């Protein structure tokens, strides 16, 4: 086991200075490392506790895209773009789910205020650097929308980490190329041609062990933490908080195999332990739909949620998640989801259990539609299916290649009648729905759901993919349109300072939360195409640390 500092071999109950730091951070993703970096940069001693042998959590497996609001991040400012707090808050308020403003508005304001300062601190105390992208906010028709809020990670070498070089959690997707390079390579459509095009770059990055995206993000943050003296405890599962006689959270008990170790914190504990998507009981209790695949580490079992619950923490948004539709892939011996969009194709439709379309397939929140419920509380569209034909599969490597990881995931039939029998859909309805869609494709207009025309996002997809094509070349194919989870987004209710709250609104002294373990103020209906976990959660890590630093409690 790799860790820094004194390591006990048996249960340690008497805590000395070797086991005490100013702050303990539970987790090692973007939120956790940003909190640790912020605190350490101000001279505080920090211990980072990671459950697994790998560092980075879901963040390391992600694309590393970072959505940062105003006042304009300094990359946008240097490029001559303007953004104001008022515009950012206006955009968030207008794109948020109905009623969320009553509880989340103070958190939105805090996030907007602290984002730019977080970015400057991270770059001042780590080798991490970003590049402005041209990815626009998806709701461009809403006031306050911008095209200058998403940053991508620049390449960085893992060699700078020394002994931690091989401890970064790998992703299910290659991360040698940056976001800009990946887009230019068109790897989702032309993986072989794109790889050959960027072969010199990939080889150079391999020789220097340089990575971008989520791995690059974690490498940079971790290097900053290591340089500032943060202690890192791997293979250490946090299982319980300790509370002082004054009612303040002041330590964490962790398990290491058969041993249990107690670490103490002079000032506070930041809980940033990830989501609960890999805990079957919690998922079935809180999430409103059956789940197809999960993309994050299988260690995301809600440990932090359970620890906070024992202290009487309030929970919110437990039915929220970062939802996509994914093909299967094997990762660390388990079936995971590949976190890439696959459902939006010009010759693909989505139907419900009655074999009828229920929305535009290019709608930004088609994922959330799969979880619509009726007055009786039952899901009204499930089981839903994506229906297409073999030409779509042939030109879509993400489906053609990755279907082999789960036999039977992609169903194939010589006729629509046969496909209806395989899926359990009403055959006549399925044939009628496909026939009606084909008619729309021929005339270039979707009379049912205005596909490709009703919003900026839909127009963008229609422009890049094509509006509609007929589904008419057997064999016909189908796969379930189940939600897959990049991560759950519900958890401990916090205030605008990141402090954990009880159900009566009182503060759990000494406990702060950031990342997927907190009740994310931005839920499944994210106001950005990408980056609405990484950017905000880094900001909340920063907010938590700054709040602790302002607290004079010793």
PDB file of C-alpha atoms in Angstrom, residues 204-443:
ATOM      1  CA  UNK A 204       4.969  11.705 -28.531  1.00  0.00           C
ATOM      2  CA  UNK A 205       2.534  11.758 -25.623  1.00  0.00           C
ATOM      3  CA  UNK A 206       3.158   8.071 -24.983  1.00  0.00           C
ATOM      4  CA  UNK A 207       6.927   8.609 -24.883  1.00  0.00           C
ATOM      5  CA  UNK A 208       6.539  11.477 -22.423  1.00  0.00           C
ATOM      6  CA  UNK A 209       3.656   9.744 -20.598  1.00  0.00           C
ATOM      7  CA  UNK A 210       1.514  12.821 -21.162  1.00  0.00           C
ATOM      8  CA  UNK A 211      -2.253  12.765 -20.748  1.00  0.00           C
ATOM      9  CA  UNK A 212      -5.130  15.192 -21.059  1.00  0.00           C
ATOM     10  CA  UNK A 213      -8.838  15.144 -20.173  1.00  0.00           C
ATOM     11  CA  UNK A 214      -9.727  13.635 -16.768  1.00  0.00           C
ATOM     12  CA  UNK A 215      -6.338  12.014 -16.172  1.00  0.00           C
ATOM     13  CA  UNK A 216      -4.586  15.277 -16.968  1.00  0.00           C
ATOM     14  CA  UNK A 217      -6.859  17.128 -14.564  1.00  0.00           C
ATOM     15  CA  UNK A 218      -6.047  14.769 -11.696  1.00  0.00           C
ATOM     16  CA  UNK A 219      -2.315  14.711 -12.468  1.00  0.00           C
ATOM     17  CA  UNK A 220      -2.153  18.491 -12.247  1.00  0.00           C
ATOM     18  CA  UNK A 221      -4.222  18.780  -9.071  1.00  0.00           C
ATOM     19  CA  UNK A 222      -2.369  15.944  -7.366  1.00  0.00           C
ATOM     20  CA  UNK A 223       1.014  17.414  -8.214  1.00  0.00           C
ATOM     21  CA  UNK A 224      -0.019  20.666  -6.576  1.00  0.00           C
ATOM     22  CA  UNK A 225      -1.180  18.814  -3.469  1.00  0.00           C
ATOM     23  CA  UNK A 226       2.012  16.759  -3.236  1.00  0.00           C
ATOM     24  CA  UNK A 227       4.184  19.845  -3.647  1.00  0.00           C
ATOM     25  CA  UNK A 228       2.332  21.510  -0.764  1.00  0.00           C
ATOM     26  CA  UNK A 229       2.879  18.548   1.543  1.00  0.00           C
ATOM     27  CA  UNK A 230      -0.537  16.900   1.560  1.00  0.00           C
ATOM     28  CA  UNK A 231      -0.492  13.421   3.080  1.00  0.00           C
ATOM     29  CA  UNK A 232      -2.141  10.763   0.920  1.00  0.00           C
ATOM     30  CA  UNK A 233      -3.630   7.592   2.345  1.00  0.00           C
ATOM     31  CA  UNK A 234      -4.527   4.944  -0.256  1.00  0.00           C
ATOM     32  CA  UNK A 235      -6.571   1.771   0.231  1.00  0.00           C
ATOM     33  CA  UNK A 236      -8.180   3.439   3.235  1.00  0.00           C
ATOM     34  CA  UNK A 237     -11.963   3.173   3.386  1.00  0.00           C
ATOM     35  CA  UNK A 238     -13.595   5.874   5.511  1.00  0.00           C
ATOM     36  CA  UNK A 239     -16.309   4.258   7.629  1.00  0.00           C
ATOM     37  CA  UNK A 240     -17.147   6.586  10.519  1.00  0.00           C
ATOM     38  CA  UNK A 241     -16.785  10.158  11.740  1.00  0.00           C
ATOM     39  CA  UNK A 242     -15.688  11.017  15.246  1.00  0.00           C
ATOM     40  CA  UNK A 243     -17.346  13.888  17.074  1.00  0.00           C
ATOM     41  CA  UNK A 244     -15.855  15.951  19.911  1.00  0.00           C
ATOM     42  CA  UNK A 245     -17.569  16.640  23.240  1.00  0.00           C
ATOM     43  CA  UNK A 246     -18.565  20.008  21.770  1.00  0.00           C
ATOM     44  CA  UNK A 247     -20.435  18.257  18.942  1.00  0.00           C
ATOM     45  CA  UNK A 248     -17.872  19.025  16.226  1.00  0.00           C
ATOM     46  CA  UNK A 249     -16.774  16.496  13.608  1.00  0.00           C
ATOM     47  CA  UNK A 250     -13.077  16.075  14.363  1.00  0.00           C
ATOM     48  CA  UNK A 251     -11.906  12.833  12.802  1.00  0.00           C
ATOM     49  CA  UNK A 252     -12.424   9.897  10.489  1.00  0.00           C
ATOM     50  CA  UNK A 253     -12.067   6.185  11.183  1.00  0.00           C
ATOM     51  CA  UNK A 254     -10.804   4.196   8.202  1.00  0.00           C
ATOM     52  CA  UNK A 255     -10.458   0.519   7.417  1.00  0.00           C
ATOM     53  CA  UNK A 256      -7.311  -0.977   5.896  1.00  0.00           C
ATOM     54  CA  UNK A 257      -7.893  -4.648   5.452  1.00  0.00           C
ATOM     55  CA  UNK A 258      -8.296  -6.050   8.947  1.00  0.00           C
ATOM     56  CA  UNK A 259      -6.962  -2.893  10.591  1.00  0.00           C
ATOM     57  CA  UNK A 260      -8.851   0.210  11.644  1.00  0.00           C
ATOM     58  CA  UNK A 261      -7.085   3.570  11.900  1.00  0.00           C
ATOM     59  CA  UNK A 262      -8.276   6.838  13.420  1.00  0.00           C
ATOM     60  CA  UNK A 263      -7.204  10.129  11.857  1.00  0.00           C
ATOM     61  CA  UNK A 264      -8.002  13.406  13.587  1.00  0.00           C
ATOM     62  CA  UNK A 265      -8.616  16.894  12.194  1.00  0.00           C
ATOM     63  CA  UNK A 266      -7.969  20.074  14.159  1.00  0.00           C
ATOM     64  CA  UNK A 267     -10.298  22.183  12.034  1.00  0.00           C
ATOM     65  CA  UNK A 268     -12.680  20.200   9.807  1.00  0.00           C
ATOM     66  CA  UNK A 269     -13.420  17.290   7.487  1.00  0.00           C
ATOM     67  CA  UNK A 270     -14.316  17.738   3.822  1.00  0.00           C
ATOM     68  CA  UNK A 271     -16.420  14.870   2.517  1.00  0.00           C
ATOM     69  CA  UNK A 272     -15.928  14.392  -1.239  1.00  0.00           C
ATOM     70  CA  UNK A 273     -16.294  10.632  -1.529  1.00  0.00           C
ATOM     71  CA  UNK A 274     -18.381  10.368  -4.715  1.00  0.00           C
ATOM     72  CA  UNK A 275     -21.824   9.009  -5.488  1.00  0.00           C
ATOM     73  CA  UNK A 276     -23.791   5.885  -4.598  1.00  0.00           C
ATOM     74  CA  UNK A 277     -24.480   4.373  -8.021  1.00  0.00           C
ATOM     75  CA  UNK A 278     -22.715   1.090  -7.232  1.00  0.00           C
ATOM     76  CA  UNK A 279     -24.700   0.400  -4.060  1.00  0.00           C
ATOM     77  CA  UNK A 280     -27.684  -1.735  -5.198  1.00  0.00           C
ATOM     78  CA  UNK A 281     -29.811  -0.982  -2.147  1.00  0.00           C
ATOM     79  CA  UNK A 282     -29.373   2.784  -2.306  1.00  0.00           C
ATOM     80  CA  UNK A 283     -29.845   2.851  -6.068  1.00  0.00           C
ATOM     81  CA  UNK A 284     -33.087   0.880  -5.927  1.00  0.00           C
ATOM     82  CA  UNK A 285     -34.348   3.057  -3.072  1.00  0.00           C
ATOM     83  CA  UNK A 286     -33.585   6.469  -4.488  1.00  0.00           C
ATOM     84  CA  UNK A 287     -33.208   6.316  -8.249  1.00  0.00           C
ATOM     85  CA  UNK A 288     -36.520   6.400 -10.139  1.00  0.00           C
ATOM     86  CA  UNK A 289     -35.632   4.064 -13.006  1.00  0.00           C
ATOM     87  CA  UNK A 290     -33.808   0.851 -13.719  1.00  0.00           C
ATOM     88  CA  UNK A 291     -30.217   1.613 -14.692  1.00  0.00           C
ATOM     89  CA  UNK A 292     -28.397   0.112 -17.643  1.00  0.00           C
ATOM     90  CA  UNK A 293     -24.689   0.815 -17.098  1.00  0.00           C
ATOM     91  CA  UNK A 294     -22.554   2.829 -14.691  1.00  0.00           C
ATOM     92  CA  UNK A 295     -19.417   4.698 -15.762  1.00  0.00           C
ATOM     93  CA  UNK A 296     -17.663   5.600 -12.536  1.00  0.00           C
ATOM     94  CA  UNK A 297     -15.470   3.457 -10.286  1.00  0.00           C
ATOM     95  CA  UNK A 298     -17.280   0.560  -8.641  1.00  0.00           C
ATOM     96  CA  UNK A 299     -16.031   1.951  -5.315  1.00  0.00           C
ATOM     97  CA  UNK A 300     -18.773   4.613  -5.493  1.00  0.00           C
ATOM     98  CA  UNK A 301     -20.969   2.811  -2.972  1.00  0.00           C
ATOM     99  CA  UNK A 302     -22.346   5.734  -0.995  1.00  0.00           C
ATOM    100  CA  UNK A 303     -19.907   5.405   1.903  1.00  0.00           C
ATOM    101  CA  UNK A 304     -19.943   9.144   2.549  1.00  0.00           C
ATOM    102  CA  UNK A 305     -23.734   9.293   2.399  1.00  0.00           C
ATOM    103  CA  UNK A 306     -24.008   6.580   5.035  1.00  0.00           C
ATOM    104  CA  UNK A 307     -21.451   8.240   7.296  1.00  0.00           C
ATOM    105  CA  UNK A 308     -23.240  11.590   7.056  1.00  0.00           C
ATOM    106  CA  UNK A 309     -26.606   9.939   7.672  1.00  0.00           C
ATOM    107  CA  UNK A 310     -25.339   8.655  11.004  1.00  0.00           C
ATOM    108  CA  UNK A 311     -24.855  12.299  12.054  1.00  0.00           C
ATOM    109  CA  UNK A 312     -28.404  13.266  11.098  1.00  0.00           C
ATOM    110  CA  UNK A 313     -27.532  14.936   7.790  1.00  0.00           C
ATOM    111  CA  UNK A 314     -30.370  16.047   5.535  1.00  0.00           C
ATOM    112  CA  UNK A 315     -30.442  14.703   1.982  1.00  0.00           C
ATOM    113  CA  UNK A 316     -31.805  16.162  -1.247  1.00  0.00           C
ATOM    114  CA  UNK A 317     -32.018  15.403  -4.974  1.00  0.00           C
ATOM    115  CA  UNK A 318     -31.361  11.712  -4.401  1.00  0.00           C
ATOM    116  CA  UNK A 319     -33.153  10.871  -7.655  1.00  0.00           C
ATOM    117  CA  UNK A 320     -30.799  13.066  -9.685  1.00  0.00           C
ATOM    118  CA  UNK A 321     -27.921  11.732 -11.734  1.00  0.00           C
ATOM    119  CA  UNK A 322     -25.589  12.552 -14.577  1.00  0.00           C
ATOM    120  CA  UNK A 323     -27.512  10.540 -17.146  1.00  0.00           C
ATOM    121  CA  UNK A 324     -26.565   9.340 -20.630  1.00  0.00           C
ATOM    122  CA  UNK A 325     -27.270   6.326 -22.843  1.00  0.00           C
ATOM    123  CA  UNK A 326     -24.143   4.189 -23.154  1.00  0.00           C
ATOM    124  CA  UNK A 327     -22.746   1.118 -24.873  1.00  0.00           C
ATOM    125  CA  UNK A 328     -21.123  -1.531 -22.653  1.00  0.00           C
ATOM    126  CA  UNK A 329     -17.430  -1.995 -21.947  1.00  0.00           C
ATOM    127  CA  UNK A 330     -15.439  -4.098 -19.480  1.00  0.00           C
ATOM    128  CA  UNK A 331     -13.462  -2.220 -16.835  1.00  0.00           C
ATOM    129  CA  UNK A 332     -11.579  -3.755 -13.907  1.00  0.00           C
ATOM    130  CA  UNK A 333     -13.414  -7.032 -14.374  1.00  0.00           C
ATOM    131  CA  UNK A 334     -16.908  -5.499 -14.355  1.00  0.00           C
ATOM    132  CA  UNK A 335     -19.345  -4.345 -17.003  1.00  0.00           C
ATOM    133  CA  UNK A 336     -19.284  -0.548 -17.183  1.00  0.00           C
ATOM    134  CA  UNK A 337     -20.763   2.010 -19.527  1.00  0.00           C
ATOM    135  CA  UNK A 338     -18.704   3.898 -22.093  1.00  0.00           C
ATOM    136  CA  UNK A 339     -19.498   7.569 -21.371  1.00  0.00           C
ATOM    137  CA  UNK A 340     -20.264   8.725 -24.905  1.00  0.00           C
ATOM    138  CA  UNK A 341     -23.508   9.696 -26.647  1.00  0.00           C
ATOM    139  CA  UNK A 342     -24.839   6.988 -28.954  1.00  0.00           C
ATOM    140  CA  UNK A 343     -28.582   7.471 -29.391  1.00  0.00           C
ATOM    141  CA  UNK A 344     -28.679  10.548 -31.630  1.00  0.00           C
ATOM    142  CA  UNK A 345     -28.545   9.393 -35.245  1.00  0.00           C
ATOM    143  CA  UNK A 346     -30.574  10.619 -38.234  1.00  0.00           C
ATOM    144  CA  UNK A 347     -31.933   7.116 -38.884  1.00  0.00           C
ATOM    145  CA  UNK A 348     -32.782   6.208 -35.286  1.00  0.00           C
ATOM    146  CA  UNK A 349     -35.950   6.782 -33.301  1.00  0.00           C
ATOM    147  CA  UNK A 350     -36.876   6.233 -29.674  1.00  0.00           C
ATOM    148  CA  UNK A 351     -40.150   4.562 -28.817  1.00  0.00           C
ATOM    149  CA  UNK A 352     -41.907   3.748 -25.561  1.00  0.00           C
ATOM    150  CA  UNK A 353     -43.497   0.473 -24.489  1.00  0.00           C
ATOM    151  CA  UNK A 354     -46.355   1.079 -26.927  1.00  0.00           C
ATOM    152  CA  UNK A 355     -43.869   1.416 -29.824  1.00  0.00           C
ATOM    153  CA  UNK A 356     -44.688   5.109 -30.252  1.00  0.00           C
ATOM    154  CA  UNK A 357     -42.299   8.050 -30.226  1.00  0.00           C
ATOM    155  CA  UNK A 358     -42.690  10.363 -27.228  1.00  0.00           C
ATOM    156  CA  UNK A 359     -40.179  13.157 -27.924  1.00  0.00           C
ATOM    157  CA  UNK A 360     -37.665  14.479 -30.403  1.00  0.00           C
ATOM    158  CA  UNK A 361     -34.627  12.203 -30.386  1.00  0.00           C
ATOM    159  CA  UNK A 362     -32.442  15.314 -30.642  1.00  0.00           C
ATOM    160  CA  UNK A 363     -33.989  16.940 -27.576  1.00  0.00           C
ATOM    161  CA  UNK A 364     -31.320  17.958 -25.067  1.00  0.00           C
ATOM    162  CA  UNK A 365     -33.105  16.292 -22.148  1.00  0.00           C
ATOM    163  CA  UNK A 366     -34.328  13.146 -23.885  1.00  0.00           C
ATOM    164  CA  UNK A 367     -32.492  11.195 -21.155  1.00  0.00           C
ATOM    165  CA  UNK A 368     -34.660  12.698 -18.438  1.00  0.00           C
ATOM    166  CA  UNK A 369     -37.794  11.958 -20.456  1.00  0.00           C
ATOM    167  CA  UNK A 370     -37.199   8.257 -19.880  1.00  0.00           C
ATOM    168  CA  UNK A 371     -37.937   8.920 -16.194  1.00  0.00           C
ATOM    169  CA  UNK A 372     -41.226  10.786 -16.672  1.00  0.00           C
ATOM    170  CA  UNK A 373     -43.875   9.505 -14.287  1.00  0.00           C
ATOM    171  CA  UNK A 374     -47.650   9.499 -14.388  1.00  0.00           C
ATOM    172  CA  UNK A 375     -50.051  10.517 -11.639  1.00  0.00           C
ATOM    173  CA  UNK A 376     -49.759   7.031 -10.167  1.00  0.00           C
ATOM    174  CA  UNK A 377     -45.988   7.440  -9.853  1.00  0.00           C
ATOM    175  CA  UNK A 378     -45.199   4.819 -12.479  1.00  0.00           C
ATOM    176  CA  UNK A 379     -42.735   5.371 -15.329  1.00  0.00           C
ATOM    177  CA  UNK A 380     -44.837   6.161 -18.393  1.00  0.00           C
ATOM    178  CA  UNK A 381     -42.299   5.516 -21.171  1.00  0.00           C
ATOM    179  CA  UNK A 382     -40.329   2.519 -19.954  1.00  0.00           C
ATOM    180  CA  UNK A 383     -39.381   0.135 -21.312  1.00  0.00           C
ATOM    181  CA  UNK A 384     -38.192   2.428 -24.097  1.00  0.00           C
ATOM    182  CA  UNK A 385     -36.182   1.335 -27.126  1.00  0.00           C
ATOM    183  CA  UNK A 386     -33.917   2.837 -29.778  1.00  0.00           C
ATOM    184  CA  UNK A 387     -35.013   1.527 -33.184  1.00  0.00           C
ATOM    185  CA  UNK A 388     -32.830   1.678 -36.298  1.00  0.00           C
ATOM    186  CA  UNK A 389     -31.279  -0.479 -39.025  1.00  0.00           C
ATOM    187  CA  UNK A 390     -27.901  -1.964 -39.874  1.00  0.00           C
ATOM    188  CA  UNK A 391     -26.480   1.021 -41.841  1.00  0.00           C
ATOM    189  CA  UNK A 392     -26.559   3.021 -38.588  1.00  0.00           C
ATOM    190  CA  UNK A 393     -24.589   0.319 -36.787  1.00  0.00           C
ATOM    191  CA  UNK A 394     -22.005   0.081 -39.562  1.00  0.00           C
ATOM    192  CA  UNK A 395     -21.156   3.779 -39.462  1.00  0.00           C
ATOM    193  CA  UNK A 396     -21.246   4.011 -35.645  1.00  0.00           C
ATOM    194  CA  UNK A 397     -18.131   2.314 -34.202  1.00  0.00           C
ATOM    195  CA  UNK A 398     -19.284   2.951 -30.645  1.00  0.00           C
ATOM    196  CA  UNK A 399     -22.179   0.569 -31.218  1.00  0.00           C
ATOM    197  CA  UNK A 400     -20.639  -1.779 -33.782  1.00  0.00           C
ATOM    198  CA  UNK A 401     -17.553  -2.551 -31.677  1.00  0.00           C
ATOM    199  CA  UNK A 402     -18.721  -2.298 -28.095  1.00  0.00           C
ATOM    200  CA  UNK A 403     -21.870  -4.434 -28.503  1.00  0.00           C
ATOM    201  CA  UNK A 404     -19.598  -7.481 -28.164  1.00  0.00           C
ATOM    202  CA  UNK A 405     -19.065  -6.766 -24.468  1.00  0.00           C
ATOM    203  CA  UNK A 406     -22.651  -7.715 -23.656  1.00  0.00           C
ATOM    204  CA  UNK A 407     -24.185 -10.315 -25.980  1.00  0.00           C
ATOM    205  CA  UNK A 408     -27.849  -9.580 -26.537  1.00  0.00           C
ATOM    206  CA  UNK A 409     -27.524  -5.865 -25.768  1.00  0.00           C
ATOM    207  CA  UNK A 410     -28.060  -5.035 -29.457  1.00  0.00           C
ATOM    208  CA  UNK A 411     -30.982  -6.958 -30.936  1.00  0.00           C
ATOM    209  CA  UNK A 412     -31.026  -7.706 -34.663  1.00  0.00           C
ATOM    210  CA  UNK A 413     -33.953  -8.913 -36.806  1.00  0.00           C
ATOM    211  CA  UNK A 414     -34.695  -9.423 -40.490  1.00  0.00           C
ATOM    212  CA  UNK A 415     -38.054  -7.627 -40.249  1.00  0.00           C
ATOM    213  CA  UNK A 416     -39.899  -5.213 -38.012  1.00  0.00           C
ATOM    214  CA  UNK A 417     -42.290  -7.998 -37.053  1.00  0.00           C
ATOM    215  CA  UNK A 418     -39.374 -10.080 -35.835  1.00  0.00           C
ATOM    216  CA  UNK A 419     -37.885  -7.074 -34.038  1.00  0.00           C
ATOM    217  CA  UNK A 420     -41.227  -6.485 -32.312  1.00  0.00           C
ATOM    218  CA  UNK A 421     -41.209 -10.078 -31.097  1.00  0.00           C
ATOM    219  CA  UNK A 422     -37.664  -9.707 -29.708  1.00  0.00           C
ATOM    220  CA  UNK A 423     -38.442  -6.458 -27.894  1.00  0.00           C
ATOM    221  CA  UNK A 424     -41.980  -7.239 -26.800  1.00  0.00           C
ATOM    222  CA  UNK A 425     -43.305  -4.180 -28.624  1.00  0.00           C
ATOM    223  CA  UNK A 426     -46.684  -4.202 -30.440  1.00  0.00           C
ATOM    224  CA  UNK A 427     -45.786  -5.115 -34.026  1.00  0.00           C
ATOM    225  CA  UNK A 428     -48.447  -3.042 -35.793  1.00  0.00           C
ATOM    226  CA  UNK A 429     -47.604   0.046 -33.746  1.00  0.00           C
ATOM    227  CA  UNK A 430     -43.894  -0.394 -34.435  1.00  0.00           C
ATOM    228  CA  UNK A 431     -44.407  -0.719 -38.184  1.00  0.00           C
ATOM    229  CA  UNK A 432     -46.764   2.272 -38.198  1.00  0.00           C
ATOM    230  CA  UNK A 433     -44.321   4.420 -36.194  1.00  0.00           C
ATOM    231  CA  UNK A 434     -41.375   3.587 -38.480  1.00  0.00           C
ATOM    232  CA  UNK A 435     -43.508   4.209 -41.574  1.00  0.00           C
ATOM    233  CA  UNK A 436     -44.636   7.593 -40.244  1.00  0.00           C
ATOM    234  CA  UNK A 437     -41.054   8.598 -39.387  1.00  0.00           C
ATOM    235  CA  UNK A 438     -39.858   7.541 -42.841  1.00  0.00           C
ATOM    236  CA  UNK A 439     -42.472   9.834 -44.353  1.00  0.00           C
ATOM    237  CA  UNK A 440     -41.160  12.718 -42.250  1.00  0.00           C
ATOM    238  CA  UNK A 441     -37.623  11.895 -43.387  1.00  0.00           C
ATOM    239  CA  UNK A 442     -38.666  12.038 -47.051  1.00  0.00           C
ATOM    240  CA  UNK A 443     -40.301  15.434 -46.653  1.00  0.00           C
TER     241      UNK A 443
END
